[in-house]
Coordinates of C-alpha atoms in Angstrom, one line a residue:
Chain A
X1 CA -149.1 54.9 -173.9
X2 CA -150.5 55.7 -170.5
X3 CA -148.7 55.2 -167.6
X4 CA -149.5 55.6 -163.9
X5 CA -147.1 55.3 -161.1
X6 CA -148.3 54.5 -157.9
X7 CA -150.3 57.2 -157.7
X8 CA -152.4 59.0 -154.4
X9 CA -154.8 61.4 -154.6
X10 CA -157.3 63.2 -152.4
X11 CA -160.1 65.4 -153.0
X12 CA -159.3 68.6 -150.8
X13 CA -162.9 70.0 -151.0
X14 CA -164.5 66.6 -149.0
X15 CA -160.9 65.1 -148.1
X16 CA -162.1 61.7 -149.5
X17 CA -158.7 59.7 -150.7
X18 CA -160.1 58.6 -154.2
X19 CA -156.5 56.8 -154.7
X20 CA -154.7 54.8 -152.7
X21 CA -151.7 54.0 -155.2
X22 CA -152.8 52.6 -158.2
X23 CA -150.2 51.7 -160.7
X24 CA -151.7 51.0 -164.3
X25 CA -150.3 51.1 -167.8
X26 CA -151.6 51.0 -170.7
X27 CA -150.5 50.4 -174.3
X28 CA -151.2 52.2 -177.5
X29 CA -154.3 50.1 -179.3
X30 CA -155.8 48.6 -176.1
X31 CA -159.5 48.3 -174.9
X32 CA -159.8 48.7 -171.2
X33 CA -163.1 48.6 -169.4
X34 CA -162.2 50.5 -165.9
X35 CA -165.1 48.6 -163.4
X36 CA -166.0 48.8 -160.1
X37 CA -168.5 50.0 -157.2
X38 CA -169.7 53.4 -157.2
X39 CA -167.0 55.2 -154.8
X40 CA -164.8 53.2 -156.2
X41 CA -162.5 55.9 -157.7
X42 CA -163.3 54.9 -161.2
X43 CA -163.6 58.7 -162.6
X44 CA -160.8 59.9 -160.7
X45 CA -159.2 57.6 -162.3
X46 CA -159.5 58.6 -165.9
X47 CA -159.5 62.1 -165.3
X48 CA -155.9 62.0 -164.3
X49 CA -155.2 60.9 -167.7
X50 CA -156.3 64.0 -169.2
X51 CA -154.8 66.3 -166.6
X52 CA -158.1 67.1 -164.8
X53 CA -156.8 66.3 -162.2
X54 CA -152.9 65.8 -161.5
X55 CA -152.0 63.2 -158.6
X56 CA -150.8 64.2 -154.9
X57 CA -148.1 61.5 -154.9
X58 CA -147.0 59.8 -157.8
X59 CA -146.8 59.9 -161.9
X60 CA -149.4 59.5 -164.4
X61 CA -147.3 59.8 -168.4
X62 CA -148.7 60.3 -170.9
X63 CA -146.4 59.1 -173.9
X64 CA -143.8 59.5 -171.5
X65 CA -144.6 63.4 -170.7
X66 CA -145.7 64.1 -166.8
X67 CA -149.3 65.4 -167.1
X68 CA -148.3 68.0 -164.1
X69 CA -145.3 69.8 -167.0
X70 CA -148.1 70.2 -169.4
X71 CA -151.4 72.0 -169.8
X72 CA -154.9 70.4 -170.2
X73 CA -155.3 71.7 -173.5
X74 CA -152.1 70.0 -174.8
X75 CA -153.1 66.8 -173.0
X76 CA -156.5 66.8 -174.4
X77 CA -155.8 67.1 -177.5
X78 CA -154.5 63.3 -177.7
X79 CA -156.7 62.4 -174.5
X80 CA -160.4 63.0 -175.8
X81 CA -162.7 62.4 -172.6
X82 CA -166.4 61.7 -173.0
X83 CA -168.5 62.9 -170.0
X84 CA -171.3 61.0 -168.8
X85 CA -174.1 63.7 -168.9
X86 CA -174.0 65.3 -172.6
X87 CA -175.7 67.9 -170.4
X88 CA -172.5 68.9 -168.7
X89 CA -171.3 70.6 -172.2
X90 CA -173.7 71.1 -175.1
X91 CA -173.7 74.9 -175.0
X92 CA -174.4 75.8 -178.9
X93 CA -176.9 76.6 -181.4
X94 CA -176.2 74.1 -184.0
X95 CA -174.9 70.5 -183.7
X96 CA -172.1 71.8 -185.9
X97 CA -171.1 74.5 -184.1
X98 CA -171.2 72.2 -181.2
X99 CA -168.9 69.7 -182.9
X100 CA -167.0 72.4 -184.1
X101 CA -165.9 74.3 -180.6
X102 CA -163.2 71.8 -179.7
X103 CA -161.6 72.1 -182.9
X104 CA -161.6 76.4 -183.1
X105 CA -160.0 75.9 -179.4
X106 CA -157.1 73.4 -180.9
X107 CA -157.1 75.8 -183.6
X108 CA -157.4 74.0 -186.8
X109 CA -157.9 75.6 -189.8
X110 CA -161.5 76.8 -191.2
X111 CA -160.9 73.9 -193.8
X112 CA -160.3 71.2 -191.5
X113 CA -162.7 72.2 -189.1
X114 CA -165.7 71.8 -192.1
X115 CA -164.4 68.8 -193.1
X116 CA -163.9 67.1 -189.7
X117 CA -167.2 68.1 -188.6
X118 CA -169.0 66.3 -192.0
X119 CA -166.9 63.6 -190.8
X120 CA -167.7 63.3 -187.8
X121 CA -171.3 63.6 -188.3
X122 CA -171.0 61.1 -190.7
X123 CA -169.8 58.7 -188.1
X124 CA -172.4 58.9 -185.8
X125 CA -175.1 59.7 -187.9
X126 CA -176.0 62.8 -187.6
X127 CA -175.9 64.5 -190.3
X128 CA -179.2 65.7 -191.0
X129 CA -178.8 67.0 -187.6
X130 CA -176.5 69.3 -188.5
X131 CA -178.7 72.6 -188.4
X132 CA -180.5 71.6 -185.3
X133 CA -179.9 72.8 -181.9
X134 CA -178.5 70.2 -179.9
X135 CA -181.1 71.1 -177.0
X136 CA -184.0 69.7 -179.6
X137 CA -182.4 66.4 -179.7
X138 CA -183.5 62.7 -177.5
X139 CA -180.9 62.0 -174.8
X140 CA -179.8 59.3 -176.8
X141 CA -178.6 61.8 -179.8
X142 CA -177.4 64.4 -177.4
X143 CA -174.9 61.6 -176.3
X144 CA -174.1 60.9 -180.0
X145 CA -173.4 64.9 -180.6
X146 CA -171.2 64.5 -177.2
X147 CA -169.2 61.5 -179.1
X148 CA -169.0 63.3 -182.3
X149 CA -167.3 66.6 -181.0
X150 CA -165.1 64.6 -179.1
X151 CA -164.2 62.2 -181.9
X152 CA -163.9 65.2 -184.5
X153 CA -160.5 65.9 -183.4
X154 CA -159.6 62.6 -183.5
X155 CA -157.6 62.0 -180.5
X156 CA -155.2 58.7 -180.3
X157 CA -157.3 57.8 -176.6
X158 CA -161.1 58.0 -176.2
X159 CA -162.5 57.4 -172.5
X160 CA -166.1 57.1 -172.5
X161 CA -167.3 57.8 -168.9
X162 CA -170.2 55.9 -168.2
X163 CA -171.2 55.3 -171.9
X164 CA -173.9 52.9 -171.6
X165 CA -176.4 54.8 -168.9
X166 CA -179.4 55.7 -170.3
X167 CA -179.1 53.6 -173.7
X168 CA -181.9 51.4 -174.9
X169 CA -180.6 48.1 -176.1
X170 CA -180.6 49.0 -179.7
X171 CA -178.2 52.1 -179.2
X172 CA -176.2 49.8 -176.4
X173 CA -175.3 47.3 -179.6
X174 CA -174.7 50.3 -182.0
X175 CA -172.5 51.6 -179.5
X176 CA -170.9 48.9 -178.9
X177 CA -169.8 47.9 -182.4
X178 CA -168.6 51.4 -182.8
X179 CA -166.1 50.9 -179.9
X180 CA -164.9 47.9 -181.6
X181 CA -164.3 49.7 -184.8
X182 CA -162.7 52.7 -183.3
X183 CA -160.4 49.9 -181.7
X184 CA -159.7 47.9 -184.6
X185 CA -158.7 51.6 -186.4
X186 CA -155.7 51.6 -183.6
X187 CA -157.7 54.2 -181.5
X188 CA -156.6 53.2 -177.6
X189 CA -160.3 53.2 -176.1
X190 CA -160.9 53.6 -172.1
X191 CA -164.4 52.9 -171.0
X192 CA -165.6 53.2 -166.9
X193 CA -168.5 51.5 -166.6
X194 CA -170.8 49.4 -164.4
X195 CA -172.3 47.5 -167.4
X196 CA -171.4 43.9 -166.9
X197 CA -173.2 42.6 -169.5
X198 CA -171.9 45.0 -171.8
X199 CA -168.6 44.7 -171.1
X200 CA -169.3 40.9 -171.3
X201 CA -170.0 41.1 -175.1
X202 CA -167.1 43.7 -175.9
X203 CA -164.6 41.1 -174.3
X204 CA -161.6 43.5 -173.3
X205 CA -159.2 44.0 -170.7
X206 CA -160.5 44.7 -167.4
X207 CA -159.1 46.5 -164.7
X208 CA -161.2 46.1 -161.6
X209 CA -161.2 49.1 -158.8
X210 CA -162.6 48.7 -155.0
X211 CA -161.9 51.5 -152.7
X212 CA -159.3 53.1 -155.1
X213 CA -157.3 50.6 -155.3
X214 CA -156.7 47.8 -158.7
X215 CA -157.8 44.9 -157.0
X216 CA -158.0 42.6 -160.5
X217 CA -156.3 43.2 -163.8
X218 CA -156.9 40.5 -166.9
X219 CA -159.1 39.7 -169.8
X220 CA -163.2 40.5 -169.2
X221 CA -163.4 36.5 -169.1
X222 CA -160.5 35.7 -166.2
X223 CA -162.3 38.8 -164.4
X224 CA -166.3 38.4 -164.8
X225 CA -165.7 34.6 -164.3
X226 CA -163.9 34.9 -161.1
X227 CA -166.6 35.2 -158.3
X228 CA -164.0 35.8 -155.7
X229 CA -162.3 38.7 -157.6
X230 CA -165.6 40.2 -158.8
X231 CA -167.6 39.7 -154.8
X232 CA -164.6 42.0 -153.8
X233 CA -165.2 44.6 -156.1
X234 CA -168.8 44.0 -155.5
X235 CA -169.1 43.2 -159.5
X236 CA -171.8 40.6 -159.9
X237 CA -171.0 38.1 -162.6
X238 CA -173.3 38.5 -166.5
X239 CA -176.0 36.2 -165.9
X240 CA -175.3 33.8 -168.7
X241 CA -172.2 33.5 -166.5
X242 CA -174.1 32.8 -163.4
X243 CA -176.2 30.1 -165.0
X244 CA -173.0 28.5 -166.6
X245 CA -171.4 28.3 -163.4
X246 CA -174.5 27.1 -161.9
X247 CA -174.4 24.5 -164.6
X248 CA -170.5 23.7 -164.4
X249 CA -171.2 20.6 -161.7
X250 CA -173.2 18.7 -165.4
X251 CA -170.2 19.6 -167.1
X252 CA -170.7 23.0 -168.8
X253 CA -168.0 25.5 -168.7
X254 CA -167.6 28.2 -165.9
X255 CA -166.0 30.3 -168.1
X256 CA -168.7 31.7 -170.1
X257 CA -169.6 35.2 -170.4
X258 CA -171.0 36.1 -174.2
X259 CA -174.8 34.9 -175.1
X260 CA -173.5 33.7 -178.2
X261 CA -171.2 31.5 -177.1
X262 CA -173.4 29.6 -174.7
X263 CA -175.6 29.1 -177.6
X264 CA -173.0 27.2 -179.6
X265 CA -172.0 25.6 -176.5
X266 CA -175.5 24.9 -175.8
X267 CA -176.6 23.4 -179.7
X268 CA -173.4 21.6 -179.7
X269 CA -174.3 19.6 -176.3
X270 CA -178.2 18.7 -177.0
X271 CA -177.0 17.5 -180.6
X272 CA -174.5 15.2 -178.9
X273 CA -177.3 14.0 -176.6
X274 CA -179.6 13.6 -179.4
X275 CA -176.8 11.8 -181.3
X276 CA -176.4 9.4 -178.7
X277 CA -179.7 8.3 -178.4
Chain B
X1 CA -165.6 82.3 -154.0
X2 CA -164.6 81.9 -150.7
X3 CA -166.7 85.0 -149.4
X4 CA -169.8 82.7 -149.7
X5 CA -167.5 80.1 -148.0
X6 CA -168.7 82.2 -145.2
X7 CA -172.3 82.2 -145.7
X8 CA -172.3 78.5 -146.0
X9 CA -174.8 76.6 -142.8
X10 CA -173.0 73.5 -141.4
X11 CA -175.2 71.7 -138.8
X12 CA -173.6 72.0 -135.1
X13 CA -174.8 73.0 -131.7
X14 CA -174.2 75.6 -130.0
X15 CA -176.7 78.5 -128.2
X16 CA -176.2 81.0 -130.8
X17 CA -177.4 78.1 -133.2
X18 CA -180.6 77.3 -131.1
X19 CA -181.4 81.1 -130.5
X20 CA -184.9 82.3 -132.6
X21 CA -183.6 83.5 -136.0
X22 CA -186.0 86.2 -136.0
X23 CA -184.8 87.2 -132.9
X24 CA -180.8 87.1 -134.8
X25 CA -182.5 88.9 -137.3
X26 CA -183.3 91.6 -135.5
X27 CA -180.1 91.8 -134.0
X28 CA -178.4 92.0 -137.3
X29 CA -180.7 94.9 -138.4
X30 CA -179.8 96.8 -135.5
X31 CA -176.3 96.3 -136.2
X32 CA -177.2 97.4 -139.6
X33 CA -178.6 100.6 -139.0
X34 CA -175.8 101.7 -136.3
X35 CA -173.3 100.7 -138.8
X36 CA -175.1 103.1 -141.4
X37 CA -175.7 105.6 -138.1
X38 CA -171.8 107.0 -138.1
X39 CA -169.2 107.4 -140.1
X40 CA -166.7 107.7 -137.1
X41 CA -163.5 104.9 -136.7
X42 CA -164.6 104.9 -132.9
X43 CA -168.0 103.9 -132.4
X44 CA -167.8 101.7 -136.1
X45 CA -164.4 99.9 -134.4
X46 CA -166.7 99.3 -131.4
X47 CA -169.4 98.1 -133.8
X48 CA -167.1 95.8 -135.4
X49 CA -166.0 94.4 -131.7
X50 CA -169.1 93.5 -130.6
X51 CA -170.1 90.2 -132.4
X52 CA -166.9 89.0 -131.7
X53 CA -168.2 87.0 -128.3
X54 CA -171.3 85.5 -130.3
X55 CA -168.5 84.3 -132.6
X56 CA -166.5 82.6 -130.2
X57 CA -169.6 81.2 -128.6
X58 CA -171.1 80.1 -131.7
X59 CA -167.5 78.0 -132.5
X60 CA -167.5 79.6 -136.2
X61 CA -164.3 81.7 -136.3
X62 CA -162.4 79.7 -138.6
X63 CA -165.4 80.4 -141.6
X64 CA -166.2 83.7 -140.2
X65 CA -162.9 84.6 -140.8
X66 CA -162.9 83.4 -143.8
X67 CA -165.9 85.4 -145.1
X68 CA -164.3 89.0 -143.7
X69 CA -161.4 87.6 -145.8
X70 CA -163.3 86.9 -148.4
X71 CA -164.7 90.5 -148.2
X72 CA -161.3 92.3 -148.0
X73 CA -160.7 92.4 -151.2
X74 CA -163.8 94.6 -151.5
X75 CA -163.1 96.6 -148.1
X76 CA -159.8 97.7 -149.4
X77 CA -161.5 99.2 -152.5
X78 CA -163.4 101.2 -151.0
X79 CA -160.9 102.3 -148.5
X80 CA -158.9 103.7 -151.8
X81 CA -161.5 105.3 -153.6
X82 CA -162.4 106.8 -150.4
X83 CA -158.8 107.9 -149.4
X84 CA -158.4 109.1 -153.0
X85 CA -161.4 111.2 -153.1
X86 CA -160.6 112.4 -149.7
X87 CA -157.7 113.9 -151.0
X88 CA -159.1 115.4 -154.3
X89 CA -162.2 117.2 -152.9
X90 CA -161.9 117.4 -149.0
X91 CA -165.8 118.3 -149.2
X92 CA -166.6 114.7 -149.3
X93 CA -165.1 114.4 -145.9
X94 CA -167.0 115.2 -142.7
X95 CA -165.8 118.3 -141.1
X96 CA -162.8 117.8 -138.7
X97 CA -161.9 114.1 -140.0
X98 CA -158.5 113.2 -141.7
X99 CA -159.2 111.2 -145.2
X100 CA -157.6 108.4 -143.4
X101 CA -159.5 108.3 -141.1
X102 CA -162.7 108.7 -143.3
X103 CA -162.0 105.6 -145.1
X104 CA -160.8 103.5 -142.4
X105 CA -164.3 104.1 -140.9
X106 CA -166.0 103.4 -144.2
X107 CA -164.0 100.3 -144.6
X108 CA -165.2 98.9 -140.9
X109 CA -168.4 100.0 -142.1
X110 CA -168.1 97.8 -144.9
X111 CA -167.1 95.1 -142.4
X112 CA -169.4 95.4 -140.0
X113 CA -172.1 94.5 -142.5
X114 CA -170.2 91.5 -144.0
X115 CA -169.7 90.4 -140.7
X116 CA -173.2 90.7 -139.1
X117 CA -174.7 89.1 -142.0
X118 CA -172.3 86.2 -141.7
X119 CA -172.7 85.6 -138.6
X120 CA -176.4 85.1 -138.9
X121 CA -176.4 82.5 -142.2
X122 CA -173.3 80.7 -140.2
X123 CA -175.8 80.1 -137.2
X124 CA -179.1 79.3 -138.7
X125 CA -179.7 76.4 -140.6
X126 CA -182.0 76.9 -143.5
X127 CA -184.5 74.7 -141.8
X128 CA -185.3 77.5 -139.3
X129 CA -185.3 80.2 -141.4
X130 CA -187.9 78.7 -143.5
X131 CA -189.6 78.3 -140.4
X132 CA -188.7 81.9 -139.2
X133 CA -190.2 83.1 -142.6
X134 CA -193.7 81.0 -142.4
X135 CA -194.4 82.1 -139.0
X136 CA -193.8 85.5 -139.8
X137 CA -196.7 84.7 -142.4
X138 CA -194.6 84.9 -145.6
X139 CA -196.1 82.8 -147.7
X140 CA -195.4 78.9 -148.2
X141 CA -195.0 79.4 -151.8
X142 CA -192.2 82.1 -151.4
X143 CA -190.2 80.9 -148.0
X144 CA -190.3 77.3 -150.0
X145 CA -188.4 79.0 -153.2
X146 CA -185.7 80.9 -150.6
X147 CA -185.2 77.8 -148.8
X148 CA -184.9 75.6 -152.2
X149 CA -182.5 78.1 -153.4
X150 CA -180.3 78.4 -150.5
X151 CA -180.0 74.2 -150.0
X152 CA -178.7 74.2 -154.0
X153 CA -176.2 76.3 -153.7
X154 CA -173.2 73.4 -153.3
X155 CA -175.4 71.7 -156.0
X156 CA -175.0 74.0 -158.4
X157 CA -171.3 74.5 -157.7
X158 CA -170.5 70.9 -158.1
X159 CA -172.1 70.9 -161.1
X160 CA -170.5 74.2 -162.4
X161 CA -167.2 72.3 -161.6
X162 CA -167.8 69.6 -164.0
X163 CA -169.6 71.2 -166.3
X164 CA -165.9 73.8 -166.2
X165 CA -163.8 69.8 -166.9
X166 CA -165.9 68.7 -169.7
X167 CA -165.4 71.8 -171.3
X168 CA -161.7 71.9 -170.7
X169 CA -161.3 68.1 -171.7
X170 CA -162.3 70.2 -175.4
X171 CA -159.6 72.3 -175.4
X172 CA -161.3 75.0 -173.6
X173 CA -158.4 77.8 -171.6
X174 CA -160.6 79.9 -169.7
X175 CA -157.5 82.1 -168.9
X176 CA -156.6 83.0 -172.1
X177 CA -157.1 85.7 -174.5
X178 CA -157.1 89.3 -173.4
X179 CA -160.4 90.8 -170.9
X180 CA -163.3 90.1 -173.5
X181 CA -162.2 86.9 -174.4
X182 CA -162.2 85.8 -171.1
X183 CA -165.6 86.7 -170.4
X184 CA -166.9 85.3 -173.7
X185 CA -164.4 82.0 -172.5
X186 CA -167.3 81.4 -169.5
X187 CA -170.2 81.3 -171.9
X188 CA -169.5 77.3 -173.0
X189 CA -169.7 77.2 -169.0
X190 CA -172.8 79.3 -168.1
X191 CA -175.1 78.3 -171.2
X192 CA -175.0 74.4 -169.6
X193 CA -175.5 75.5 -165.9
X194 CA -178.3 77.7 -166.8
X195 CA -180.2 74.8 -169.0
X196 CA -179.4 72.4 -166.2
X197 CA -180.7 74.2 -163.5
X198 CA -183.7 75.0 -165.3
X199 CA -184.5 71.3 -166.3
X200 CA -183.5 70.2 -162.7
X201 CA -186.3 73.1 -161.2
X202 CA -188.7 71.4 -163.8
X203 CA -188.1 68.3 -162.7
X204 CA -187.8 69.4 -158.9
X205 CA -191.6 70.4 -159.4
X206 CA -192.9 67.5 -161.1
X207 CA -191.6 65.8 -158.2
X208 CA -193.2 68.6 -155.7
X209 CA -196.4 67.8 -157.5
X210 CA -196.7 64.1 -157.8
X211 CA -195.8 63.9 -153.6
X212 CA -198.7 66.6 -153.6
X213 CA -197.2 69.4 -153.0
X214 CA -199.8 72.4 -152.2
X215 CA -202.7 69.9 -151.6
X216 CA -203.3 71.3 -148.3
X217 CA -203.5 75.1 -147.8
X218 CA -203.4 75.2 -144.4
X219 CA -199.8 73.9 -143.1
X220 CA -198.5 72.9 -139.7
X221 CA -195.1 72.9 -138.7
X222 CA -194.0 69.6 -136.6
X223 CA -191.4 72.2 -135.3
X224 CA -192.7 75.9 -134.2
X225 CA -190.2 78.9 -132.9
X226 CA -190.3 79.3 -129.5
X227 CA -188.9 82.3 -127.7
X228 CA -186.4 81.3 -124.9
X229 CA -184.7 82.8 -122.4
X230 CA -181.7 83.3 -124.4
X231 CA -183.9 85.2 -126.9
X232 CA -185.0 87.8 -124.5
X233 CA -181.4 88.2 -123.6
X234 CA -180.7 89.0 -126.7
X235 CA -183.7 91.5 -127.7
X236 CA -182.2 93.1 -124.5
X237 CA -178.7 93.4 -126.3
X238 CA -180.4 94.6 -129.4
X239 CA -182.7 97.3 -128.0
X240 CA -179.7 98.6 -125.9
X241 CA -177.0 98.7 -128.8
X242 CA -180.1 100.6 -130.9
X243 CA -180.7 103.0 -127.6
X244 CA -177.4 103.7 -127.4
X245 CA -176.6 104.2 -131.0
X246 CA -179.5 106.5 -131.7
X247 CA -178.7 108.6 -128.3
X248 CA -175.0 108.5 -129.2
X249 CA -175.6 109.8 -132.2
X250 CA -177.8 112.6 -131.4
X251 CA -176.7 113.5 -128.2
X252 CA -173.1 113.1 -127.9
X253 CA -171.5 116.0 -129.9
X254 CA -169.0 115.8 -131.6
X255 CA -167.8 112.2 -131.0
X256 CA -164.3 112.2 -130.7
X257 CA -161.6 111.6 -133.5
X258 CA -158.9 109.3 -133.5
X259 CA -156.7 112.3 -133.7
X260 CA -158.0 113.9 -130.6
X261 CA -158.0 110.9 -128.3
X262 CA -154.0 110.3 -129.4
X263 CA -151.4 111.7 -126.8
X264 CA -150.1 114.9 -128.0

């Protein structure tokens, strides 16, 4: 359970004020997609949960323990963040080594350690990987090796920072059903992201952010659908959205945001015309 | 890191600012070579006086002082060792000088240097030293490289900070474990700066290349140095502190200690 208390916070090295009291909770098992501009104060956001950074004014708990009364080791050990650029920490000579650091630094067992690492391999396919240095890899399966050491420990919150950028369409849908299932296990899973469309097709809860403040809190289809709520935030609606609500004056639902379900909607209405005739 | 904090260009106006940097150049080498000149607290406390007005004039105080802080921690090392060996073998001393005294001097010394160089990376933007460089026929290739260098500095530190969260967000303590450890703690750190810089220089270059870089062998510059009055001024200052160091220093004998010019 994550909880933050009307929380401020400032960036002392450019002074920028990232927060501007943002009060959020969230509960064990959700899916929240944090959206919003660039600027926004998206990533400040979810590194507060972590203890990367620890608010000027204000709470943030973390199962009801105050990130600033314990270390980012501790917190990190239920709070696994993803950064956006793999880049930032593949360091090793082996993709098992690299899955295995976090683990040595939590201290598990030799034991544990080999067999989480199969595991987590395993998940994201990338097992016969396993020998390879993670530098060799495509930027697509240096993100995967960035999941998998994360995952490895299995932490009770993932945040994916930015998961999406630089994903082909094929890895965007792989991706995405693996977010789904890491949900569905009970995992509590945090994306930030800029993806409408993605987001769209996952269907979570969204919490919206404009000059780091929540402006819009709700399901992905109150949110997406709302062109008032999402102008502010300067989130522009999916398109199959924008041509349902183009559409909504014929009688179409404005509501729409998944592809699939304007197709139903979309069969069902021309075989009702075609029924009439 | 707050020594380099002090070395750091930030874009105002002021007439140290516009002066030639080859002129400030050559005012900081003379300030160099005076400071290495003597070992004596006098002239090396008047050494250390002298940019003060160039300071105030330049409005950088506030991140000068911050570099000469940032350098104290350095100073005061060498004032030890110096004191300390003052004491063990007195040879090391110059004849008629108190240890103290000795490292004091060594420790302005030390300051002076900081201080002077400072002072010159505070007041010249890396535009016009680039500049300074080509038309004192460096080549492009290498003045390019320094300039590149110097502009991603705060690049590189940015990155180095989140390349220091991702790692922490795995469990990483970099202050834990006794000295080794600690050192071996920075190598998750370092291995992903150094393969990012390197990818970002190969990338800065295909860049370079595809806007042409090099096409034309011959450059102009849409802004050239020109000396000012202010300029002379200061080649004036310089040649007279270098006049008066060298004729101090050969001349003047003995120069006085601090415990001869204290009232008995």
């Amino acid at each position: 359970m994550i909880e933050v208390q009307d929380v401020y916070f400032t960036y002392q090295t450019t002074g920028v004020e990232a927060l501007k009291g943002v009060s959020l909770s969230i509960r064990n098992g959700e899916f929240v997609a944090i959206m919003g501009q660039n600027g926004a104060g998206k990533t400040t956001l979810v590194k507060q949960f972590n203890g990367l950074l620890k608010p000027n004014k204000g709470n943030v708990l973390i199962d009801r323990v105050n990130t600033r009364n314990i270390s980012i080791a501790q917190l990190a050990r239920k709070v696994g963040f993803v950064f956006q650029n793999p880049d930032h920490q593949l360091f090793s000579e082996t993709v098992e080594d690299e899955v295995a650091f976090a683990l040595k630094n939590f201290g598990f067992n030799e034991e544990t350690i080999e067999k989480r690492v199969t595991w987590a391999l395993n998940l994201l396919d990338l097992t016969e990987y396993r020998k390879t240095s993670p530098f060799m890899l495509s930027g697509g399966e240096r993100k995967r090796v960035a999941l998998a050491s994360v995952l490895a420990w299995d932490p009770e919150v993932v945040i994916l920072d930015e998961p999406t950028i630089g994903q082909d369409h094929q890895q965007k849908e792989t991706l995405r059903q693996f977010i789904i299932q890491l949900n569905s296990q009970g995992k509590t899973v945090v994306i930030v992201t800029h993806d409408v469309e993605f987001v769209a097709e996952c269907n979570p809860r969204v919490t919206l952010m404009s000059e780091g403040q929540i402006v819009a809190d709700g399901r992905a289809r109150q949110i997406l659908t709302n062109s008032d709520v999402a102008l502010k935030a300067f989130v522009v609606p999916p398109q199959i959205t924008q041509i349902f609500q183009g559409l909504a004056d014929l009688g179409f639902p404005a509501d729409v945001i998944d592809v699939s379900e304007a197709g139903k909607i979309l069969i069902e209405h021309f075989q009702a015309e075609r029924n009439k005739r | 890191m707050s020594v380099f904090e002090g070395f750091r260009f930030r874009h105002v106006s002021s007439p140290i600012h516009r002066l030639d940097p080859r002129v400030k150049f050559l005012f900081v080498l003379v300030m160099f070579v005076a400071a290495v000149m003597f070992y004596e607290l006098l002239p090396l406390s008047i050494l250390f006086l002298l940019p003060v007005p160039f300071v105030l004039l330049a409005g950088v105080q506030r991140q000068w002082l911050r570099s000469l802080r940032g350098a104290l921690f350095l100073a005061v090392f060498l004032f030890v060792f110096n004191l300390i060996f003052g004491y063990l073998s007195p040879g090391t001393v110059p004849y008629g000088m108190a240890p103290l005294e000795y490292a004091s001097a060594m420790l302005l010394r030390f300051l002076v240097l900081v201080e002077s160089f400072s002072i010159f990376f505070l007041t010249t933007s890396p535009d016009h030293l680039s500049l300074a460089l080509e038309q004192s026929h460096v080549p492009y290739e290498f003045t390019f490289a320094f300039t590149t260098a110097v502009r991603f500095v705060p690049v590189l530190a940015e990155e180095a900070q989140t390349i220091m969260d991702a790692q922490k967000a795995r469990g990483l303590e970099l202050e834990r474990g006794n000295f080794m450890k600690r050192v071996r703690n920075y190598i998750p750190i370092l291995i992903p700066l150094i393969v990012s810089a390197i990818r970002r220089s190969l990338e800065l270059a295909e860049a370079m290349e595809s806007r042409a870089w090099g096409a034309v062998k011959k450059r102009t510059n849409l802004y050239v140095l020109k000396m000012r009055r202010g300029d002379l001024v200061l080649i004036v200052i310089s040649v007279i502190l270098l006049v008066t160091a060298v004729f101090v220093r050969y001349y003047v004998h003995p120069l006085p200690t601090i415990t001869t010019l204290l009232p008995k």
